[in-house]
Short mmCIF file of C-alpha atoms and ligand atoms in Angstrom, two decimals:
data_model
loop_
_atom_site.label_atom_id
_atom_site.label_comp_id
_atom_site.label_asym_id
_atom_site.label_seq_id
_atom_site.Cartn_x
_atom_site.Cartn_y
_atom_site.Cartn_z
CA MET A 26 11.48 -11.17 -32.48
CA PHE A 27 10.03 -13.43 -30.28
CA GLU A 28 9.43 -16.29 -32.31
CA ASN A 29 12.44 -18.17 -31.53
CA ASN A 30 12.56 -20.76 -28.88
CA ASP A 31 15.74 -19.55 -26.83
CA VAL A 32 13.72 -16.07 -25.88
CA LEU A 33 10.76 -18.79 -24.74
CA ASN A 34 13.05 -20.71 -22.43
CA ARG A 35 14.35 -17.70 -21.11
CA PHE A 36 11.16 -16.12 -20.58
CA SER A 37 9.85 -19.36 -19.32
CA ALA A 38 11.59 -19.63 -16.18
CA GLN A 39 10.80 -16.14 -15.22
CA GLU A 40 7.50 -14.76 -12.97
CA THR A 41 5.24 -12.43 -15.33
CA PRO A 42 4.19 -9.91 -15.75
CA PHE A 43 7.45 -8.19 -16.89
CA TYR A 44 9.22 -5.66 -18.84
CA TYR A 45 11.63 -6.86 -21.03
CA TYR A 46 14.40 -4.06 -22.26
CA ASP A 47 16.67 -4.65 -24.93
CA LEU A 48 19.42 -2.71 -24.07
CA ASN A 49 21.61 -3.12 -27.26
CA LEU A 50 18.77 -1.84 -29.29
CA LEU A 51 18.36 0.85 -27.19
CA ARG A 52 21.91 1.96 -27.62
CA GLN A 53 21.72 1.23 -31.09
CA THR A 54 18.91 3.63 -31.48
CA LEU A 55 20.62 6.38 -29.24
CA HIS A 56 23.65 6.04 -31.34
CA GLU A 57 21.44 6.91 -34.75
CA ALA A 58 19.78 9.73 -33.02
CA LYS A 59 23.26 11.01 -31.53
CA VAL A 60 24.97 10.92 -34.94
CA ALA A 61 22.46 12.71 -36.67
CA ALA A 62 21.62 15.37 -34.43
CA ASP A 63 25.76 16.09 -33.81
CA LYS A 64 26.09 16.07 -37.44
CA ARG A 65 23.87 18.93 -37.66
CA GLY A 66 25.10 20.71 -34.26
CA PHE A 67 21.86 20.15 -32.96
CA HIS A 68 21.04 18.91 -28.61
CA VAL A 69 19.02 16.60 -27.42
CA HIS A 70 17.51 16.32 -24.16
CA TYR A 71 15.71 12.95 -23.51
CA ALA A 72 12.55 13.10 -21.96
CA LEU A 73 12.58 11.32 -18.63
CA LYS A 74 8.77 11.14 -18.74
CA ALA A 75 8.67 8.75 -21.40
CA ASN A 76 10.73 5.94 -19.27
CA PHE A 77 12.92 6.71 -16.09
CA ASN A 78 14.03 2.94 -15.50
CA SER A 79 17.57 3.47 -13.75
CA ARG A 80 19.10 1.15 -16.28
CA ILE A 81 17.81 2.65 -19.53
CA LEU A 82 18.35 6.49 -18.12
CA GLU A 83 22.50 5.48 -17.25
CA ILE A 84 22.58 4.29 -20.87
CA ILE A 85 21.31 7.56 -22.14
CA GLN A 86 23.13 9.59 -19.84
CA SER A 87 26.56 7.68 -20.62
CA MET A 88 25.69 8.78 -24.55
CA GLY A 89 25.90 12.40 -23.82
CA PHE A 90 22.15 13.38 -23.91
CA GLY A 91 20.83 15.85 -21.70
CA ALA A 92 17.61 15.62 -19.45
CA ASP A 93 13.91 17.19 -20.09
CA CYS A 94 12.13 16.93 -16.81
CA VAL A 95 8.70 17.85 -15.84
CA SER A 96 8.96 17.28 -11.77
CA GLY A 97 11.33 18.16 -9.24
CA ASN A 98 11.73 14.45 -8.83
CA GLU A 99 13.04 13.86 -12.30
CA VAL A 100 15.38 16.76 -11.86
CA GLN A 101 16.97 14.75 -9.02
CA ARG A 102 16.90 11.55 -10.45
CA SER A 103 18.85 12.94 -13.76
CA ILE A 104 21.50 14.54 -11.01
CA ASP A 105 21.67 11.35 -9.43
CA THR A 106 21.97 9.52 -12.58
CA GLY A 107 24.70 11.83 -13.73
CA PHE A 108 23.20 14.11 -16.14
CA ALA A 109 25.35 17.22 -16.47
CA ALA A 110 22.97 20.29 -14.64
CA ASP A 111 23.93 22.60 -17.35
CA LYS A 112 22.00 19.78 -19.96
CA ILE A 113 18.77 19.55 -17.83
CA THR A 114 15.67 21.52 -18.52
CA PHE A 115 12.75 21.59 -16.64
CA ALA A 116 9.21 21.86 -17.87
CA GLY A 117 5.26 21.98 -17.06
CA VAL A 118 2.75 23.80 -16.66
CA GLY A 119 2.42 23.59 -13.07
CA LYS A 120 5.86 23.48 -11.11
CA SER A 121 5.41 24.03 -7.34
CA ASP A 122 7.48 26.36 -5.22
CA LYS A 123 9.52 22.89 -3.42
CA GLU A 124 10.43 21.82 -7.28
CA ILE A 125 11.43 25.51 -8.59
CA ILE A 126 13.83 25.39 -5.20
CA THR A 127 15.21 21.80 -6.05
CA ALA A 128 15.74 23.04 -9.59
CA LEU A 129 17.40 26.50 -8.71
CA LYS A 130 19.74 24.81 -6.20
CA HIS A 131 21.03 22.60 -8.80
CA ARG A 132 21.88 25.22 -11.15
CA ILE A 133 19.84 23.21 -13.80
CA PHE A 134 20.48 24.93 -17.54
CA ALA A 135 16.67 26.22 -18.25
CA PHE A 136 13.45 26.45 -16.87
CA ASN A 137 10.97 25.85 -19.65
CA VAL A 138 8.18 28.57 -18.40
CA GLU A 139 4.28 28.27 -19.40
CA SER A 140 2.76 31.32 -17.62
CA ILE A 141 3.85 34.85 -16.52
CA GLN A 142 3.03 34.11 -13.08
CA GLU A 143 5.47 31.22 -13.21
CA LEU A 144 8.01 33.75 -14.39
CA GLU A 145 7.30 35.88 -11.47
CA VAL A 146 7.50 33.32 -9.04
CA ILE A 147 10.46 31.54 -10.19
CA ASN A 148 12.03 35.36 -10.17
CA GLU A 149 10.95 35.93 -6.78
CA LEU A 150 12.29 32.46 -5.63
CA ALA A 151 15.75 32.65 -7.26
CA GLY A 152 16.05 36.12 -5.67
CA LYS A 153 15.30 34.71 -2.00
CA HIS A 154 17.80 31.82 -2.62
CA GLY A 155 20.20 33.91 -4.31
CA GLU A 156 20.31 32.24 -7.31
CA ARG A 157 19.95 33.12 -10.89
CA ALA A 158 17.31 31.04 -13.56
CA ASN A 159 17.85 30.67 -17.28
CA VAL A 160 14.43 30.76 -18.57
CA SER A 161 12.72 29.46 -22.22
CA LEU A 162 9.24 30.87 -22.93
CA ARG A 163 7.08 28.11 -24.00
CA ILE A 164 4.81 29.66 -27.05
CA ASN A 165 1.91 27.63 -27.97
CA PRO A 166 2.27 27.96 -31.83
CA ASN A 167 -1.32 26.50 -32.69
CA VAL A 168 0.34 23.71 -34.70
CA ASP A 169 -2.29 20.75 -35.26
CA ALA A 170 0.01 17.45 -34.47
CA ASN A 171 -2.72 15.08 -36.39
CA THR A 172 -2.29 12.88 -33.48
CA HIS A 173 -4.24 11.43 -30.67
CA HIS A 174 -6.45 14.58 -29.36
CA TYR A 175 -4.87 13.39 -25.77
CA ILE A 176 -1.40 13.96 -26.49
CA THR A 177 -1.84 17.00 -28.72
CA THR A 178 -0.30 20.05 -26.86
CA GLY A 179 0.17 22.91 -29.25
CA LEU A 180 -3.39 24.27 -29.89
CA ASP A 181 -5.11 27.29 -28.82
CA GLU A 182 -7.60 24.93 -26.71
CA ASN A 183 -4.56 23.31 -24.78
CA LYS A 184 -3.17 24.21 -21.53
CA PHE A 185 0.31 24.25 -22.63
CA GLY A 186 2.61 27.59 -23.17
CA VAL A 187 2.11 31.29 -22.56
CA PRO A 188 -1.05 32.29 -24.59
CA ASN A 189 -0.01 34.40 -27.53
CA SER A 190 -2.05 37.33 -26.38
CA GLU A 191 0.39 37.61 -23.54
CA LEU A 192 3.80 37.24 -25.12
CA GLU A 193 4.35 40.93 -25.17
CA LYS A 194 3.54 41.37 -21.47
CA ALA A 195 5.75 38.15 -20.56
CA ALA A 196 8.66 39.82 -22.76
CA ALA A 197 8.21 43.02 -20.73
CA VAL A 198 7.56 41.23 -17.18
CA ILE A 199 11.08 39.33 -17.96
CA LYS A 200 12.91 42.44 -18.44
CA THR A 201 11.42 43.74 -14.98
CA CYS A 202 13.01 40.19 -13.43
CA ALA A 203 16.11 41.07 -11.79
CA HIS A 204 16.46 36.87 -11.19
CA ILE A 205 15.92 35.53 -14.33
CA ASP A 206 17.47 35.90 -18.22
CA LEU A 207 15.65 34.77 -21.01
CA VAL A 208 17.71 32.47 -22.93
CA GLY A 209 15.46 30.70 -25.52
CA LEU A 210 11.73 30.01 -26.92
CA HIS A 211 10.13 26.34 -26.39
CA PHE A 212 7.94 24.91 -28.51
CA HIS A 213 6.00 21.34 -28.36
CA VAL A 214 2.96 20.14 -30.53
CA GLY A 215 2.25 16.57 -29.43
CA SER A 216 3.51 13.16 -29.31
CA GLN A 217 3.68 10.37 -31.80
CA ILE A 218 3.97 12.59 -34.84
CA THR A 219 4.22 10.46 -37.94
CA ASP A 220 3.73 12.85 -40.27
CA LEU A 221 7.16 14.98 -40.88
CA ASN A 222 4.99 17.87 -42.27
CA VAL A 223 3.54 18.70 -38.76
CA PHE A 224 7.43 19.62 -38.00
CA LYS A 225 7.51 21.57 -41.15
CA SER A 226 4.80 23.77 -40.09
CA LEU A 227 6.09 23.92 -36.59
CA CYS A 228 9.67 25.54 -38.10
CA VAL A 229 7.68 28.06 -39.72
CA LYS A 230 5.99 29.14 -36.52
CA VAL A 231 9.22 28.76 -34.81
CA ASN A 232 10.86 31.25 -37.24
CA GLU A 233 7.49 33.62 -36.97
CA TRP A 234 7.87 33.73 -33.32
CA LYS A 235 11.79 34.36 -33.35
CA ASN A 236 11.32 37.30 -35.58
CA TRP A 237 8.97 38.57 -33.61
CA PHE A 238 11.08 38.88 -30.43
CA GLU A 239 14.16 39.59 -32.03
CA GLU A 240 12.18 42.71 -34.13
CA ARG A 241 11.48 43.44 -30.15
CA GLY A 242 15.18 43.54 -29.49
CA THR A 243 15.14 40.00 -27.59
CA TYR A 244 17.96 38.01 -28.47
CA ILE A 245 17.07 34.28 -28.49
CA ARG A 246 20.03 32.04 -28.07
CA ILE A 247 18.36 28.54 -27.61
CA ILE A 248 15.49 27.35 -30.14
CA ASN A 249 13.77 24.51 -28.08
CA VAL A 250 11.72 22.63 -30.52
CA GLY A 251 10.16 19.87 -28.10
CA GLY A 252 9.98 16.14 -29.14
CA GLY A 253 7.14 14.12 -30.56
CA LEU A 254 8.80 11.97 -33.05
CA GLY A 255 6.46 8.69 -33.64
CA VAL A 256 7.72 5.21 -33.97
CA ASP A 257 6.14 2.13 -35.54
CA TYR A 258 3.66 0.27 -33.48
CA ASN A 259 2.44 -1.74 -36.59
CA ASN A 260 5.64 -2.85 -37.40
CA PRO A 261 8.13 -3.19 -34.52
CA ASP A 262 10.67 -5.62 -36.04
CA GLY A 263 10.37 -3.89 -39.49
CA ASN A 264 11.47 -0.51 -38.38
CA PRO A 265 12.93 -0.64 -34.77
CA ILE A 266 14.59 2.45 -35.34
CA ALA A 267 12.71 5.65 -35.99
CA ASP A 268 14.21 7.71 -39.36
CA PHE A 269 16.15 10.55 -37.08
CA GLU A 270 17.75 11.60 -40.49
CA ALA A 271 14.60 12.43 -41.88
CA TYR A 272 13.57 13.98 -38.68
CA PHE A 273 16.51 16.22 -38.19
CA ASP A 274 16.61 17.26 -41.71
CA ILE A 275 13.44 18.97 -41.42
CA PHE A 276 14.91 21.24 -38.92
CA ASP A 277 17.84 21.69 -40.26
CA LYS A 278 16.54 22.82 -43.54
CA PHE A 279 13.60 24.42 -42.70
CA LEU A 280 14.54 26.49 -39.02
CA GLU A 281 16.41 30.13 -39.70
CA ARG A 282 19.17 30.72 -37.40
CA ASN A 283 22.71 31.85 -37.26
CA ALA A 284 25.52 30.43 -36.18
CA GLN A 285 25.03 31.20 -32.29
CA GLN A 286 21.65 30.00 -32.01
CA GLU A 287 21.42 26.80 -30.64
CA VAL A 288 18.56 24.11 -31.89
CA HIS A 289 17.58 21.90 -28.66
CA PHE A 290 15.12 18.75 -28.99
CA GLU A 291 13.39 16.83 -26.18
CA LEU A 292 12.93 13.27 -27.54
CA GLY A 293 11.18 10.64 -25.45
CA ARG A 294 8.98 7.82 -27.45
CA ALA A 295 11.58 7.69 -30.51
CA LEU A 296 14.45 7.01 -28.05
CA VAL A 297 12.97 4.22 -25.92
CA ALA A 298 9.61 2.78 -26.94
CA GLN A 299 10.84 0.09 -29.10
CA CYS A 300 13.36 -1.28 -27.00
CA GLY A 301 10.61 -2.47 -24.38
CA THR A 302 8.06 -5.04 -24.25
CA LEU A 303 5.88 -6.27 -22.00
CA VAL A 304 5.77 -9.51 -21.32
CA SER A 305 2.67 -11.75 -19.73
CA ARG A 306 1.24 -15.06 -19.37
CA VAL A 307 -2.26 -16.48 -20.48
CA LEU A 308 -4.10 -16.86 -16.97
CA TYR A 309 -7.31 -18.28 -18.57
CA THR A 310 -9.06 -18.40 -22.01
CA LYS A 311 -12.79 -18.30 -22.44
CA SER A 312 -15.32 -18.41 -25.36
CA GLY A 313 -18.59 -16.87 -25.52
CA ALA A 314 -21.25 -16.27 -28.03
CA LYS A 315 -19.59 -13.66 -29.39
CA LYS A 316 -16.02 -13.68 -28.36
CA ASN A 317 -12.71 -15.54 -27.80
CA PHE A 318 -10.87 -14.35 -24.47
CA LEU A 319 -7.11 -14.27 -23.83
CA ILE A 320 -6.98 -13.45 -19.97
CA LEU A 321 -3.52 -12.58 -19.11
CA ASP A 322 -1.55 -11.61 -15.87
CA ALA A 323 -0.83 -8.15 -17.18
CA GLY A 324 -3.13 -5.27 -17.52
CA MET A 325 -3.88 -1.70 -17.41
CA THR A 326 -1.91 -1.44 -14.36
CA GLU A 327 1.15 -2.84 -16.00
CA LEU A 328 0.63 -0.96 -19.51
CA MET A 329 -1.99 1.79 -19.47
CA ARG A 330 -1.82 3.14 -22.87
CA PRO A 331 -4.74 0.83 -24.69
CA ALA A 332 -7.46 1.61 -22.17
CA LEU A 333 -6.45 5.31 -21.66
CA TYR A 334 -5.87 6.27 -25.35
CA GLN A 335 -7.53 3.11 -27.60
CA ALA A 336 -3.38 2.69 -28.32
CA TYR A 337 -2.58 0.14 -30.72
CA HIS A 338 0.15 -2.29 -29.60
CA LYS A 339 1.59 -5.04 -31.28
CA ILE A 340 0.63 -8.53 -29.29
CA GLU A 341 2.36 -11.35 -30.38
CA ARG A 342 2.24 -14.95 -28.89
CA ILE A 343 6.11 -15.87 -27.68
CA GLY A 344 7.49 -18.88 -29.23
CA ASP A 345 4.93 -18.86 -32.08
CA PRO A 346 5.47 -21.99 -34.53
CA VAL A 347 4.43 -20.92 -37.95
CA GLY A 348 1.42 -22.26 -39.68
CA GLU A 349 -0.84 -22.76 -36.13
CA VAL A 350 -4.95 -22.47 -36.43
CA VAL A 351 -5.16 -18.92 -35.50
CA LEU A 352 -8.17 -17.22 -33.68
CA ASN A 353 -9.48 -13.75 -32.85
CA TYR A 354 -9.00 -12.82 -29.61
CA ASP A 355 -9.97 -9.91 -27.41
CA VAL A 356 -6.81 -9.71 -25.24
CA VAL A 357 -7.77 -8.54 -22.10
CA GLY A 358 -6.44 -7.76 -18.39
CA PRO A 359 -7.38 -9.28 -14.68
CA ILE A 360 -8.28 -5.76 -13.49
CA CYS A 361 -12.01 -4.69 -12.66
CA GLU A 362 -12.43 -2.48 -15.44
CA SER A 363 -13.84 -3.01 -18.76
CA SER A 364 -11.85 -0.83 -20.06
CA ASP A 365 -8.84 -3.12 -19.10
CA SER A 366 -8.22 -4.70 -22.33
CA PHE A 367 -4.43 -4.61 -25.09
CA GLY A 368 -6.72 -5.35 -28.28
CA LYS A 369 -10.00 -6.76 -29.58
CA GLU A 370 -9.95 -9.26 -32.22
CA VAL A 371 -6.32 -9.67 -32.21
CA SER A 372 -5.39 -12.72 -34.40
CA LEU A 373 -3.31 -15.06 -32.69
CA PRO A 374 -2.45 -18.82 -32.85
CA VAL A 375 -4.65 -20.69 -30.75
CA SER A 376 -3.64 -20.18 -27.06
CA LYS A 377 -3.56 -21.85 -23.50
CA ARG A 378 -3.34 -21.43 -19.99
CA GLY A 379 0.50 -20.65 -19.35
CA ASP A 380 1.64 -19.21 -22.69
CA LEU A 381 3.41 -16.23 -22.96
CA ILE A 382 2.22 -13.37 -24.77
CA ALA A 383 4.74 -10.04 -25.95
CA ILE A 384 3.14 -6.51 -26.00
CA ARG A 385 5.43 -4.53 -28.19
CA THR A 386 6.64 -1.25 -28.37
CA ALA A 387 5.98 -0.74 -24.74
CA GLY A 388 9.31 1.08 -23.93
CA ALA A 389 7.64 4.72 -23.55
CA TYR A 390 5.20 5.55 -21.26
CA GLY A 391 4.57 2.09 -20.25
CA GLU A 392 6.56 1.52 -17.37
CA VAL A 393 6.21 4.88 -16.14
CA MET A 394 2.39 5.14 -16.17
CA ALA A 395 1.92 2.03 -14.15
CA SER A 396 -0.16 2.11 -10.95
CA ASN A 397 -0.53 -0.41 -8.09
CA TYR A 398 -4.45 0.00 -8.70
CA ASN A 399 -6.31 -3.12 -7.77
CA LEU A 400 -3.01 -3.10 -4.96
CA ARG A 401 -1.09 -4.92 -7.80
CA ASN A 402 2.60 -5.68 -7.50
CA GLU A 403 5.58 -4.00 -8.18
CA ILE A 404 7.07 -3.69 -11.89
CA ARG A 405 9.65 -6.45 -12.71
CA TYR A 406 12.05 -6.09 -15.41
CA LEU A 407 14.78 -8.28 -17.32
CA TYR A 408 17.40 -6.88 -19.24
CA ALA A 409 18.81 -8.11 -22.48
CA ASP A 410 22.42 -6.64 -22.53
N1 LIG B 22 8.44 18.02 -24.64
C1 LIG B 22 7.34 18.40 -23.93
C2 LIG B 22 7.00 19.82 -23.48
C3 LIG B 22 6.07 17.03 -23.75
O1 LIG B 22 5.32 17.54 -23.23
C4 LIG B 22 6.45 15.91 -23.90
C5 LIG B 22 5.67 14.79 -23.95
C6 LIG B 22 8.06 15.60 -24.50
C7 LIG B 22 8.73 16.70 -24.68
C8 LIG B 22 8.42 14.35 -25.30
O2 LIG B 22 7.67 13.77 -26.36
P1 LIG B 22 8.02 12.73 -26.96
O3 LIG B 22 9.18 12.71 -28.16
O4 LIG B 22 8.23 11.21 -26.22
O5 LIG B 22 6.83 12.39 -28.30
N2 LIG B 22 1.69 8.98 -22.33
C9 LIG B 22 1.02 9.63 -23.69
C10 LIG B 22 2.22 10.79 -24.20
C11 LIG B 22 2.48 12.08 -23.57
C12 LIG B 22 3.63 12.75 -23.98
C13 LIG B 22 3.85 14.07 -23.33
N3 LIG B 22 4.82 15.01 -23.68
C14 LIG B 22 1.45 8.33 -24.62
O6 LIG B 22 1.63 7.42 -23.82
O7 LIG B 22 1.41 8.49 -25.98
#
């Protein structure tokens, strides 16, 4: 994708590093997701945590998605972007009183609640502010997402969700709360899930829990199965758009529901990952006894995933003529941390100071996880529209 010289010429004039967003790919991805979801009557809330860049949010909002937020500021950002309040959910294990009040005042669609204490606090604050709150209970389904342990969320040992042993009590507490209505159940097992069987196992658990509540006389209107659909980090050009048809099909086939029950999703990564690329310049090259290093002007401060999770991102030299001699490089950033590396032994054409390097599939959990450690510059952008 970045092999042609037009891109090289366009990028050459830019100060680096910057995030390059291909908004046409974003639109196409959203379109495919929307068509596949609408066909089955499914509702998709975009998980803002993956990327809350304003241009990206505006496009997602304009295409009719709801918003899944994990902070009061994300709720506010969604409202400011124009997302309808009745399409906004607010999740997270640690919502502060101030954040809950923000969400109550905006009359968002629902809170995804993760503990009994949180239920009580939302009830109390809703009462105090003359509001009512819809809640979905987050249940930890104990399904192994087969993904990196840092992004697995649905196991008993994870901090997320109301523990199964407390669900009976939670259901009873809700009945005593005058200012909250239980509208649904919420599940999320992890992120970057590429084995669709994981979602099939999730459906089995969701059916069990839904029945459990219904047997106890609690009607469940919303079944929220979270997000987690993975993308192809190895082959972004070959697989630029996730297989939304296959993904939604699993839920369509395996989730038991009646005509009144709605199925909600909270997709983040699969919607935005492939449209983003981190573009950087080679500052220096050096070769020691064991290693060749490419030292870039981007570091873990711009894209933290490789340092934090040893995550793989495809690295390419921009404007790469075919057939050049290649070398194995450790591609590193300028930050004073040994973990500040984008990849080890990466095969690249012999590169020199000033060359442009693309770090692909960086649209999700890239810009949003940036920091200004080492007093780094603010993130810059370039959009292709
Ligand atoms: N819903 C809940 C409750 C979540 O915790 C998450 C992600 C999502 C939805 C969206 O999941 P997605 O569709 O994007 O997989 N920083 C990590 C990923 C953390 C994911 C946290 N939760 C990374 O860079 O891989």
